[in-house]
Amino acid sequence: MLLIPCPNCGPRDETEFHYGGQAHVAYPENPAELTDREWAEYLFYRDNTKGAFAERWLHSTGCRQWFNMLRDTVTYDIQAVYPMGQLRPATGPTAPTVTSPVSPEGAVK
Amino acid sequence: MTTEHLPEHPDFLWRNPDPKKSYDAVIVGGGGHGLATAYYLAKNHGMTNIAILEKGWLAGGNMARNTTIIRSNYLWDESAAIYEHALKLWEILPEELEYDFLFSQRGVMNLAHTLGDVRESVRRVGANKLNGVDAEWLDPQQVKELCPILNINDNIRYPVMGATYQPRAGIAKHDHVAWAFARKCDELGVDIIQNCEVTGFIKDGNRVTGVKTTRGTINTEKVGLCAAGHSSVLAEMAGFRLPIQSHPLQALVSELHEPVHPTVVMSNHVHVYVSQAHKGELVMGAGVDSYNGYGQRGSFHVIEHQMAAAVELFPIFARAHVLRTWGGIVDTTLDASPIVGTTPVENMFVNCGWGTGGFKGTPAAGLTFAHTIATGEPHKLNKPFALERFETGALIDEHGAAAVAH
């Protein structure tokens, strides 16, 4: 079982969380102008990275907040945890990096 | 001990050739689907100058890790057609391949535990019958008669309210299926090349012309991808994307027991599926781990959950012990249906997205994929399973519709 360092609650068992898939997938800016191919990309195509992968998690039975996590999909090592709206940190440190919780003005635009 | 006391080594079932400079077609992935594809390419289309490239050892991925269940009771017409065709092939393959791989048509039961389950199940039985798939609805008493060790009392959280039953469904010995295909492929002239990992593709414009491997470069007219959990990795090398997410899927076995379980029982709602292997182990599986993973292992709470469900349904299992658990990497799509067809790269074809249910589809995947590779056009059975369906919106949504415990 993964031990996930929630940015608000600290390390908790994976069973307290829900997985949200790939992080940093923006809603299309001009949905009306998308081709079918572009809609397919937005709806059904996600990166399926073997290695360091930025993904979203929800601490559903804790603080009920979403956050981002950088995790290796082969070793399952958690490399970083960072707030929604923040850019993906550079891949590198294997020790978990927990950054400070998101401030209201730092939320997703 | 000296070698003079040892018996002769049994005959090898296939050669271990070095890769040639070029082939008419190369299949990437030496699991069940890759082997079946090569077999039908050789048998049905006369393409014998072909190779299967396997990065590890033959059938050591999901073909070695699945729970061997074979059934065709899917809801939608497109799925029923391809899986029923697979089942009909399973019925003739032991003779055709001249190998008894212990295909046992002991039936598969899909339990219903809620009113919603009952309605969905009765609907699916009707849909199956219209598609020529054998299916019946059983009440709890009939469930008990077919599988006496099942607990049908109403003293549990989700009592058994009935089940769908497909008598022609069952299990087969997965390793023997792989060996049966491998031996026939070899006889037909197919080169099975193990320990040969694909590291890239050579293209002329948008047309694939060769494969780079850890055992050198191989020129080829056509490439067929049969790499299950690693399909996205290969597609990226070739320069296109697939709507696939790879997840760990776990299974487990108990120690050996006397025969106690006469059929296969699947429960979507409390989420476990159980059969008893020919040797006597209880074989169990359930759903995927939620996160993306290539690690061939998952989290233990998933195992704990499926064992809790199994013990509630089968109180007799309470003192059984888990002998082994393991994980495979399954390639899931958002409509829980496979992708078999052409790709954006010319002369490159893909067979993937079978997710948690690829074993049962093995013969039909091979037959239709071989047809697609040989002719450049889909077989009528895999036409609906094209990559383009994610653009046209003609999805085949088997999520929750197909008696599948995803």
PDB file of C-alpha atoms in Angstrom, chain B residues 7 13 20 27 46 68-69 125 129 150 154 159 186 230 240-241 245 251 281 313 340 345 354 359 401:
ATOM      1  CA  PRO B   7      17.003 -38.940 -18.388  1.00  0.00           C
ATOM      2  CA  LEU B  13       8.562 -27.415 -28.422  1.00  0.00           C
ATOM      3  CA  LYS B  20      17.288 -12.850 -39.459  1.00  0.00           C
ATOM      4  CA  ILE B  27       5.060  -9.239 -34.150  1.00  0.00           C
ATOM      5  CA  GLY B  46       0.507 -18.139 -45.729  1.00  0.00           C
ATOM      6  CA  THR B  68      -7.628 -18.181 -17.155  1.00  0.00           C
ATOM      7  CA  ILE B  69     -11.361 -17.460 -17.348  1.00  0.00           C
ATOM      8  CA  VAL B 125     -29.142 -12.866 -20.597  1.00  0.00           C
ATOM      9  CA  LYS B 129     -29.557 -15.182 -26.355  1.00  0.00           C
ATOM     10  CA  LEU B 150     -21.721 -20.826  -2.201  1.00  0.00           C
ATOM     11  CA  ASP B 154     -29.555 -13.639   3.563  1.00  0.00           C
ATOM     12  CA  PRO B 159     -26.982 -11.793  -0.308  1.00  0.00           C
ATOM     13  CA  ASP B 186       7.466 -23.011 -34.959  1.00  0.00           C
ATOM     14  CA  HIS B 230       3.604  -1.678 -22.678  1.00  0.00           C
ATOM     15  CA  PHE B 240       1.798   8.187 -31.981  1.00  0.00           C
ATOM     16  CA  ARG B 241      -0.414   8.073 -28.894  1.00  0.00           C
ATOM     17  CA  GLN B 245      -3.754   3.655 -19.203  1.00  0.00           C
ATOM     18  CA  ALA B 251      -4.429 -12.193  -8.508  1.00  0.00           C
ATOM     19  CA  GLU B 281      -5.414 -24.172  -6.035  1.00  0.00           C
ATOM     20  CA  LEU B 313     -19.473 -15.904  -0.398  1.00  0.00           C
ATOM     21  CA  VAL B 340      -7.472  -3.898 -32.864  1.00  0.00           C
ATOM     22  CA  VAL B 345       1.880   4.900 -38.922  1.00  0.00           C
ATOM     23  CA  TRP B 354      -7.867  -5.779 -23.768  1.00  0.00           C
ATOM     24  CA  PHE B 359      -6.898 -14.154 -22.099  1.00  0.00           C
ATOM     25  CA  ALA B 401     -22.282  -3.764 -18.895  1.00  0.00           C
TER      26      ALA B 401
END
